[in-house]
CSV table of C-alpha atoms in Angstrom, one decimal:
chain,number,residue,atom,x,y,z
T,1103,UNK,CA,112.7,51.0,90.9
T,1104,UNK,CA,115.3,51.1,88.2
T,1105,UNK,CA,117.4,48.4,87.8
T,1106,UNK,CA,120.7,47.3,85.9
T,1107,UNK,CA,120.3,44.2,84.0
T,1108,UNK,CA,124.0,42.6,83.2
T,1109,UNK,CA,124.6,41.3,79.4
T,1110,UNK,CA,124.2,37.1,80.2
T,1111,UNK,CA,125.3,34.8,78.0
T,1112,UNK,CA,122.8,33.7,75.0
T,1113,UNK,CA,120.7,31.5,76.1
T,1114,UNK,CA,121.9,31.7,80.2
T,1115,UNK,CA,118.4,33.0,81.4
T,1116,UNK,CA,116.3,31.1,79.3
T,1117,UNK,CA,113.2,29.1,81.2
T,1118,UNK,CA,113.3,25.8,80.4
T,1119,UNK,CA,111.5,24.8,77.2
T,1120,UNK,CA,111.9,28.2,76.0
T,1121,UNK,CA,112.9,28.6,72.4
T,1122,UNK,CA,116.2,30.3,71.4
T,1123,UNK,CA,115.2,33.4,69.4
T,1124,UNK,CA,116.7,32.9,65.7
T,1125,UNK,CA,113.6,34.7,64.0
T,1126,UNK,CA,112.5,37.8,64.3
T,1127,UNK,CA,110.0,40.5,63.1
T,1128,UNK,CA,110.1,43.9,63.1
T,1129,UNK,CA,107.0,46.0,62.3
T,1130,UNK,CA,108.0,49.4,60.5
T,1131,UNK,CA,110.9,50.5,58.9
T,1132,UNK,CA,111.3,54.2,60.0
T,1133,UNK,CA,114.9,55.2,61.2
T,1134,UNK,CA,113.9,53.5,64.4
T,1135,UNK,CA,112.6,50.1,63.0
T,1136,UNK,CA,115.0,50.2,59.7
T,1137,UNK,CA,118.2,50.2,62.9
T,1138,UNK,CA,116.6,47.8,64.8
T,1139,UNK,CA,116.1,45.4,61.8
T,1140,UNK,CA,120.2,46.3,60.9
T,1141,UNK,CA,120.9,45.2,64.4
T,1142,UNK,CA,119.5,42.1,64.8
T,1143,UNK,CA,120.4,40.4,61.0
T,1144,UNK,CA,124.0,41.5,62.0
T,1145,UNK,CA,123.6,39.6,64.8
T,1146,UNK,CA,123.1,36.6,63.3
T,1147,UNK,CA,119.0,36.3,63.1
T,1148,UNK,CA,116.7,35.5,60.2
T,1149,UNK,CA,114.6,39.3,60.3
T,1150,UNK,CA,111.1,39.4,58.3
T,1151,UNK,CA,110.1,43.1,58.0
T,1152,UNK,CA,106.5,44.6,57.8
T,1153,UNK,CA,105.9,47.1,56.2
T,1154,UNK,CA,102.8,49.2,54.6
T,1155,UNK,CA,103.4,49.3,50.9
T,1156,UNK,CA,105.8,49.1,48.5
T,1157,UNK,CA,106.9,52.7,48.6
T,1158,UNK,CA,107.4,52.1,52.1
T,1159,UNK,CA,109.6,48.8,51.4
T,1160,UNK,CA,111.7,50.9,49.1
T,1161,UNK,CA,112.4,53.5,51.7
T,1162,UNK,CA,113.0,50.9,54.3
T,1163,UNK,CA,115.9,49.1,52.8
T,1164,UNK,CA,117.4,51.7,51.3
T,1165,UNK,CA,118.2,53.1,55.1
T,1166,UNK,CA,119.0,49.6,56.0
T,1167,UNK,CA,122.0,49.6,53.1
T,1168,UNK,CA,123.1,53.6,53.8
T,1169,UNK,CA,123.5,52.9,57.2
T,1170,UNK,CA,125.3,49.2,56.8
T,1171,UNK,CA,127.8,50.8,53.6
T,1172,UNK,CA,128.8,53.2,56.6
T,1173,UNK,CA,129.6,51.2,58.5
T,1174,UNK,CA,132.0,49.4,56.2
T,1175,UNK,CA,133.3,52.7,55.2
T,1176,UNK,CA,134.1,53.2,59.1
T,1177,UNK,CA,135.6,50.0,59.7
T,1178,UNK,CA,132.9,48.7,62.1
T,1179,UNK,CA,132.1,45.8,59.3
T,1180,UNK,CA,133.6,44.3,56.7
T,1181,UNK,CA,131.8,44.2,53.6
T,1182,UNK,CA,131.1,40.1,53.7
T,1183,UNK,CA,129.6,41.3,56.9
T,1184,UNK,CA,127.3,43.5,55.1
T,1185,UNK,CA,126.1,40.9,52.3
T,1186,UNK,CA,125.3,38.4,55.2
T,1187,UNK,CA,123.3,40.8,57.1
T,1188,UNK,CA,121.4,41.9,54.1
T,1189,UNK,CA,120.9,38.3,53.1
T,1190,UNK,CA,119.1,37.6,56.8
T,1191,UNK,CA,116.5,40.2,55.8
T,1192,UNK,CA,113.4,39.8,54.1
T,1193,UNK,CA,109.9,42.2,53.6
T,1194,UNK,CA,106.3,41.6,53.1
T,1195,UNK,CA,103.2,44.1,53.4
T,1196,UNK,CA,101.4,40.8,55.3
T,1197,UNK,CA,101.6,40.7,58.8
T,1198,UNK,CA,100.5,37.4,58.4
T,1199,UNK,CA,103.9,36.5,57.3
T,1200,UNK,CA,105.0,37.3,61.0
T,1201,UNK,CA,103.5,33.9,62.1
T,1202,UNK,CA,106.4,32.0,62.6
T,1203,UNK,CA,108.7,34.5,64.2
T,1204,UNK,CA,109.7,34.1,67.8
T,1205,UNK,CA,110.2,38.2,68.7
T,1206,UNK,CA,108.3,40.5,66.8
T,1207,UNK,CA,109.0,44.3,67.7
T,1208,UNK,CA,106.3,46.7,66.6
T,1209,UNK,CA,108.3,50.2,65.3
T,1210,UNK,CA,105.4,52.2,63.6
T,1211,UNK,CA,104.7,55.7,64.8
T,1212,UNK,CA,104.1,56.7,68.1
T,1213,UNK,CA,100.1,56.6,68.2
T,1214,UNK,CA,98.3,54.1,70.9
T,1215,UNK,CA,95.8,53.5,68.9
T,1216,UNK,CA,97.7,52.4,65.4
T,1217,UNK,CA,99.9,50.1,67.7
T,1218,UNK,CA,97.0,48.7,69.4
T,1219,UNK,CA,95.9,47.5,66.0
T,1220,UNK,CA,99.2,46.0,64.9
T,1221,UNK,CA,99.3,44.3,68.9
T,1222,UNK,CA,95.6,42.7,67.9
T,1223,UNK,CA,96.7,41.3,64.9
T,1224,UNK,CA,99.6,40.2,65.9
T,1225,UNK,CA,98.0,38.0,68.7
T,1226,UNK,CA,95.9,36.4,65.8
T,1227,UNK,CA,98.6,35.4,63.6
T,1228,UNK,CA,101.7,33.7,65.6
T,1229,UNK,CA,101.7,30.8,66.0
T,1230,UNK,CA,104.1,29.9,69.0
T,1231,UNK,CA,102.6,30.3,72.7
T,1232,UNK,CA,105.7,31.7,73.6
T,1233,UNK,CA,106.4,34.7,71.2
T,1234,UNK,CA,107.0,37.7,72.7
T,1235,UNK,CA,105.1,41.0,71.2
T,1236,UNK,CA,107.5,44.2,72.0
T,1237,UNK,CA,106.6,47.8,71.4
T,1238,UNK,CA,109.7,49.9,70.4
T,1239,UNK,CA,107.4,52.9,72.3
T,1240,UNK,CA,109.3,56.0,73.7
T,1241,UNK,CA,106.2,57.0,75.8
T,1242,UNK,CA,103.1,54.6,75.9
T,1243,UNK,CA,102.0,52.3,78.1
T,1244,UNK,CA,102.7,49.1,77.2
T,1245,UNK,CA,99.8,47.7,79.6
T,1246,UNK,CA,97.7,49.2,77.9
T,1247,UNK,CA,99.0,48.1,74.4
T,1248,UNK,CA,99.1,44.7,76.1
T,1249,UNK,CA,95.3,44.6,76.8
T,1250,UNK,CA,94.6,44.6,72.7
T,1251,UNK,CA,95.9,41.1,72.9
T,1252,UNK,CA,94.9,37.9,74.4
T,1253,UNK,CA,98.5,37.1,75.7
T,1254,UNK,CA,99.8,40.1,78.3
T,1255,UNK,CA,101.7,38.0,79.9
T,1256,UNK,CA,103.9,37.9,76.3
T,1257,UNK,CA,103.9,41.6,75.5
T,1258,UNK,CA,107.2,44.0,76.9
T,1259,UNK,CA,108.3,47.4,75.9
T,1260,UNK,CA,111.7,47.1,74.3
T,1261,UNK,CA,113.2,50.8,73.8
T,1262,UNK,CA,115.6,51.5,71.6
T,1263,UNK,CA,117.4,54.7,71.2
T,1264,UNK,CA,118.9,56.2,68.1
T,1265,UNK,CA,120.8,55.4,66.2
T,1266,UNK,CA,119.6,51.8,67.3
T,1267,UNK,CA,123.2,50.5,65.7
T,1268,UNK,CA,125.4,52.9,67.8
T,1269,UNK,CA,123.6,53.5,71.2
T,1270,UNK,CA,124.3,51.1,73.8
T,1271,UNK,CA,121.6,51.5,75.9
T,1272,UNK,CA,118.0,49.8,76.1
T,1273,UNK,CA,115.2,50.3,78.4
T,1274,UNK,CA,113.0,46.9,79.0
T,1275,UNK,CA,109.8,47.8,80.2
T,1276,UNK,CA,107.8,45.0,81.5
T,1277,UNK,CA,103.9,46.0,82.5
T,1278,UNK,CA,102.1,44.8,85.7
T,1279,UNK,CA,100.9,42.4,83.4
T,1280,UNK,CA,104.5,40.9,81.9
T,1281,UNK,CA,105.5,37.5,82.8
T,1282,UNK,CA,108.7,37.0,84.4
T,1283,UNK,CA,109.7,34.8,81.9
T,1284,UNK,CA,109.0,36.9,79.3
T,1285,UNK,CA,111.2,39.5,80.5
T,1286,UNK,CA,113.7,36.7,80.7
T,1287,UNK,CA,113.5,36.2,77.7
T,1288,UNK,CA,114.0,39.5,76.1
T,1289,UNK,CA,116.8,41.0,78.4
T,1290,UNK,CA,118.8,37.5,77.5
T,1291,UNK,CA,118.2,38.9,73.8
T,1292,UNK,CA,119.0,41.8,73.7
T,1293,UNK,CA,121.5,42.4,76.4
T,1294,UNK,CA,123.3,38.4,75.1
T,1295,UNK,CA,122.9,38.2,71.5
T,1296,UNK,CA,122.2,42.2,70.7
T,1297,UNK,CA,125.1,43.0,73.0
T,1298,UNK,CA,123.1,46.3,74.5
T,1299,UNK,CA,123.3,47.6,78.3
T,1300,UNK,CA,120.0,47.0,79.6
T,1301,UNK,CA,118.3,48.9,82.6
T,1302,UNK,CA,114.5,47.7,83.7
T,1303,UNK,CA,112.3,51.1,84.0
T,1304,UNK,CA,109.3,51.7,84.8
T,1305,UNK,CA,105.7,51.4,83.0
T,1306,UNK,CA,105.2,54.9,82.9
T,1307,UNK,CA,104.8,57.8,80.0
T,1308,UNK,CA,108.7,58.6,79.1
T,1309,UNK,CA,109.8,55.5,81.1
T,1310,UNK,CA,113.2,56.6,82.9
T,1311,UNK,CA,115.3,58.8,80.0
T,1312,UNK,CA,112.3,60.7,78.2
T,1313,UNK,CA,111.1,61.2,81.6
T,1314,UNK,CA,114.5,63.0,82.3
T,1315,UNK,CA,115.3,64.4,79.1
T,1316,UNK,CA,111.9,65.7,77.6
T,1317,UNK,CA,111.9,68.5,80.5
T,1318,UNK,CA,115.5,69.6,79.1
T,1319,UNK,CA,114.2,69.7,75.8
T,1320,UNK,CA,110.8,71.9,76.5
T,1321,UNK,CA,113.2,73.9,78.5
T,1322,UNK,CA,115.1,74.7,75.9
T,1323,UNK,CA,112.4,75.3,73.3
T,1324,UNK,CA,110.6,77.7,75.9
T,1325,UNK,CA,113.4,79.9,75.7
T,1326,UNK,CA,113.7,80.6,72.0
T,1327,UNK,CA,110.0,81.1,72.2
T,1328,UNK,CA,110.4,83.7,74.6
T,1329,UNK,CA,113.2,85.3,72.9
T,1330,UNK,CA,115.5,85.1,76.4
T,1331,UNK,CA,118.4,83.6,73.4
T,1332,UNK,CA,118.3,81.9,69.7
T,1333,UNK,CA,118.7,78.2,68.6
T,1334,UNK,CA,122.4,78.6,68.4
T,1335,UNK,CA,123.4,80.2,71.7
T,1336,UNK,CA,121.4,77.4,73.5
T,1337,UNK,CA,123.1,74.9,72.0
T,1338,UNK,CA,126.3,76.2,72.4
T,1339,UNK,CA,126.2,76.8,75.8
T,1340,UNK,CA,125.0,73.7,76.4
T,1341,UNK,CA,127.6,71.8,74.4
T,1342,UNK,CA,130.8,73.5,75.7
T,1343,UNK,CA,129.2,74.3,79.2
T,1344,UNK,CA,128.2,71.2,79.7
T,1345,UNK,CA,130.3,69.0,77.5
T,1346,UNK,CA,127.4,67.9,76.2
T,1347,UNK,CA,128.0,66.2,72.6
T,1348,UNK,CA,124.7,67.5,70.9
T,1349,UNK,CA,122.8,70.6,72.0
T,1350,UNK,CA,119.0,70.5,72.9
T,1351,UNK,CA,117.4,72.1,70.2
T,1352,UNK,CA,119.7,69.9,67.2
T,1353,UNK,CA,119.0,66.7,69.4
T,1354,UNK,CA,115.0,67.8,69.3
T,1355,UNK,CA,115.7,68.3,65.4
T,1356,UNK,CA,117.3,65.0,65.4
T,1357,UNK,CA,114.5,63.0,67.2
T,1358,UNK,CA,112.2,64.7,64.9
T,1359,UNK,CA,109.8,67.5,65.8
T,1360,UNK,CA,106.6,65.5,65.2
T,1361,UNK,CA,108.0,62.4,67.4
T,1362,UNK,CA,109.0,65.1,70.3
T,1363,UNK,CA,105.5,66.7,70.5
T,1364,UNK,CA,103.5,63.4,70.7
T,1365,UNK,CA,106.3,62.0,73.7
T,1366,UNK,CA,105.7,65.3,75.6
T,1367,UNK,CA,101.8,64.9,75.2
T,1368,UNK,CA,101.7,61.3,75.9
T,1369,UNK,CA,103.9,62.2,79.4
T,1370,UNK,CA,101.5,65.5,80.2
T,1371,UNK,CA,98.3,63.2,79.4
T,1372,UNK,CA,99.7,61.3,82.0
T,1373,UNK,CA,101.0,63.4,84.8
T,1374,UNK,CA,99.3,66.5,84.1
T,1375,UNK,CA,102.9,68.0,85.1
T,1376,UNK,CA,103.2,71.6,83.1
T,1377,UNK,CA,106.9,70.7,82.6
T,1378,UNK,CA,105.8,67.9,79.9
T,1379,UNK,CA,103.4,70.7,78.2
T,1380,UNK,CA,104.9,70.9,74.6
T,1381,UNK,CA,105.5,75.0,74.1
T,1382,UNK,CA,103.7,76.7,71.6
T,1383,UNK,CA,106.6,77.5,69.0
T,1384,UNK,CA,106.9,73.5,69.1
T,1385,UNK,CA,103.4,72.6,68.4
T,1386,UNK,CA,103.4,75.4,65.3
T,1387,UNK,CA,106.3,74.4,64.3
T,1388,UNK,CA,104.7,71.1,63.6
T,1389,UNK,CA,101.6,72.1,62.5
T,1390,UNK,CA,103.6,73.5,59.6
T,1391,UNK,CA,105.5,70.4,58.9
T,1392,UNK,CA,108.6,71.8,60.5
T,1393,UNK,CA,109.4,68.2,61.9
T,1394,UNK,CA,113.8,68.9,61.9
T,1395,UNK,CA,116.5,66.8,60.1
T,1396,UNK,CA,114.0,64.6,58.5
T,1397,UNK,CA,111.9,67.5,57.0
T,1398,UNK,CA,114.9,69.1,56.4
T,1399,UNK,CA,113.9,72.2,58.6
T,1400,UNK,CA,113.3,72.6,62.2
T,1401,UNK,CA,115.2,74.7,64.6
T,1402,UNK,CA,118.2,74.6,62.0
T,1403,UNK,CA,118.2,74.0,58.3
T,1404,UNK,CA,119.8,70.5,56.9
T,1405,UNK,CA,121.1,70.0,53.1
């Protein structure tokens, strides 16, 4: 069952003896991780970010400024604002640096196995009995990423959408093994201090909106690859059909190629559904680094 879960009040939900949360970690710094890192030091928290090398640390904050100087340019902060948030933030190639933060949210990319590792790790190093472990995962099951540590009960799926700073929506996904508390915890978070609509889905591949959108998407892709119309057309017809803001095939660009293949494999994996199958054109596409905006090719071509 899907459920709505209102924005309380920081703090309203907490159990009693719980911590506030006023550190957290974010694992990554992608476009996903670099947005969620932007959200929470605007909101006021003291963010550590982990990262896998200095290149990597470069990359990171220089997202993390872009997106904050536009949002100065476009009036949604000031520019003392901006200077605070970047002052909250902080990087280290250690996760062991992580130890004392109260929320860590793993954003690296979207393979079981390399999240498993970061989820062990992470159950070694902090310190707190209460710290949650969340997986910013579009598609995978966070039981299973909660059975590399030795705290289930203290591991939730927190999904973001992008851009994390703009969206107002956020799936929690708690596992047959997630504590009630725990998912307390995190909707109080990120619904009372992150200020996000929160909806509870399900523990399953694509949780509620991949699970809806990714057929769309494969739809869409199937019929360029069959010639029936071109990139253009679809989206067109979809955007003032529909009234849709983005067409299918820019909003697959957008996600990035690479990210929509392994979401539609992880659901098909798990369903064995042929609407999840990713289409051929999409999986050569990939295979020849056509991943969309980010590559700067994919079903259109980006400056």
């Amino acid at each position: 069952m899907v459920e709505l879960v209102s924005g309380p009040k920081e703090g309203a939900g907490l159990d009693a003896g719980a911590e506030r949360i006023d550190r957290v970690g974010v694992v990554g710094c992608g476009t996903m991780g670099a947005g969620i890192v932007e959200l929470c030091a605007r909101a006021g928290r003291d963010v550590r970010v982990a990262v896998s090398s200095a290149d990597s640390h470069v990359r990171g904050a220089a997202r993390i400024r872009a997106s904050l100087d536009r949002g100065v340019a476009k009036g949604r902060i000031t520019e003392a604002d901006r200077a605070a948030a970047l002052d909250r933030i902080s990087f280290t190639t250690d996760l062991g640096e992580l130890a004392d933060r109260q929320l860590v949210i793993e954003s690296v990319r979207e393979d079981e196995q390399a999240k498993a590792e970061v989820f062990a790790t992470l159950d070694k190093v902090l310190v707190s009995k209460d710290a949650i472990i969340a997986t910013n995962t579009s598609s995978l099951s966070v039981a299973r990423l909660a059975r590399a540590t030795r705290r289930p009960g203290k591991v939730i799926g927190i999904h973001f959408f992008n851009p994390v700073p703009v969206l107002p929506l956020v799936e929690l996904v708690g596992s047959v093994l997630t504590e009630p508390g725990t998912r307390t915890r995190a909707a109080d978070f990120v619904a009372g201090v992150l200020g996000k609509t929160v909806i509870s889905a399900p523990d399953r591949a694509g949780f509620l909106v991949n699970a809806l959108l990714f057929p769309y998407l494969l739809s869409a892709v199937r019929m360029v690859d069959s010639g029936l119309a071109t990139p253009e057309v679809v989206d067109q017809g979809m955007e003032l059909g529909c009234a849709h803001p983005m067409g299918p095939l820019r909003l697959a660009d957008l996600i990035g190629l690479d990210t929509t293949v392994s979401i539609a494999q992880a659901m098909y994996e798990e369903t064995k559904e042929t609407l999840y199958a990713p289409p051929p054109l999409l999986l050569r596409m990939v295979e020849c680094g056509l991943l969309g905006k980010k590559s700067g090719r994919g079903f259109y071509t980006y400056a």
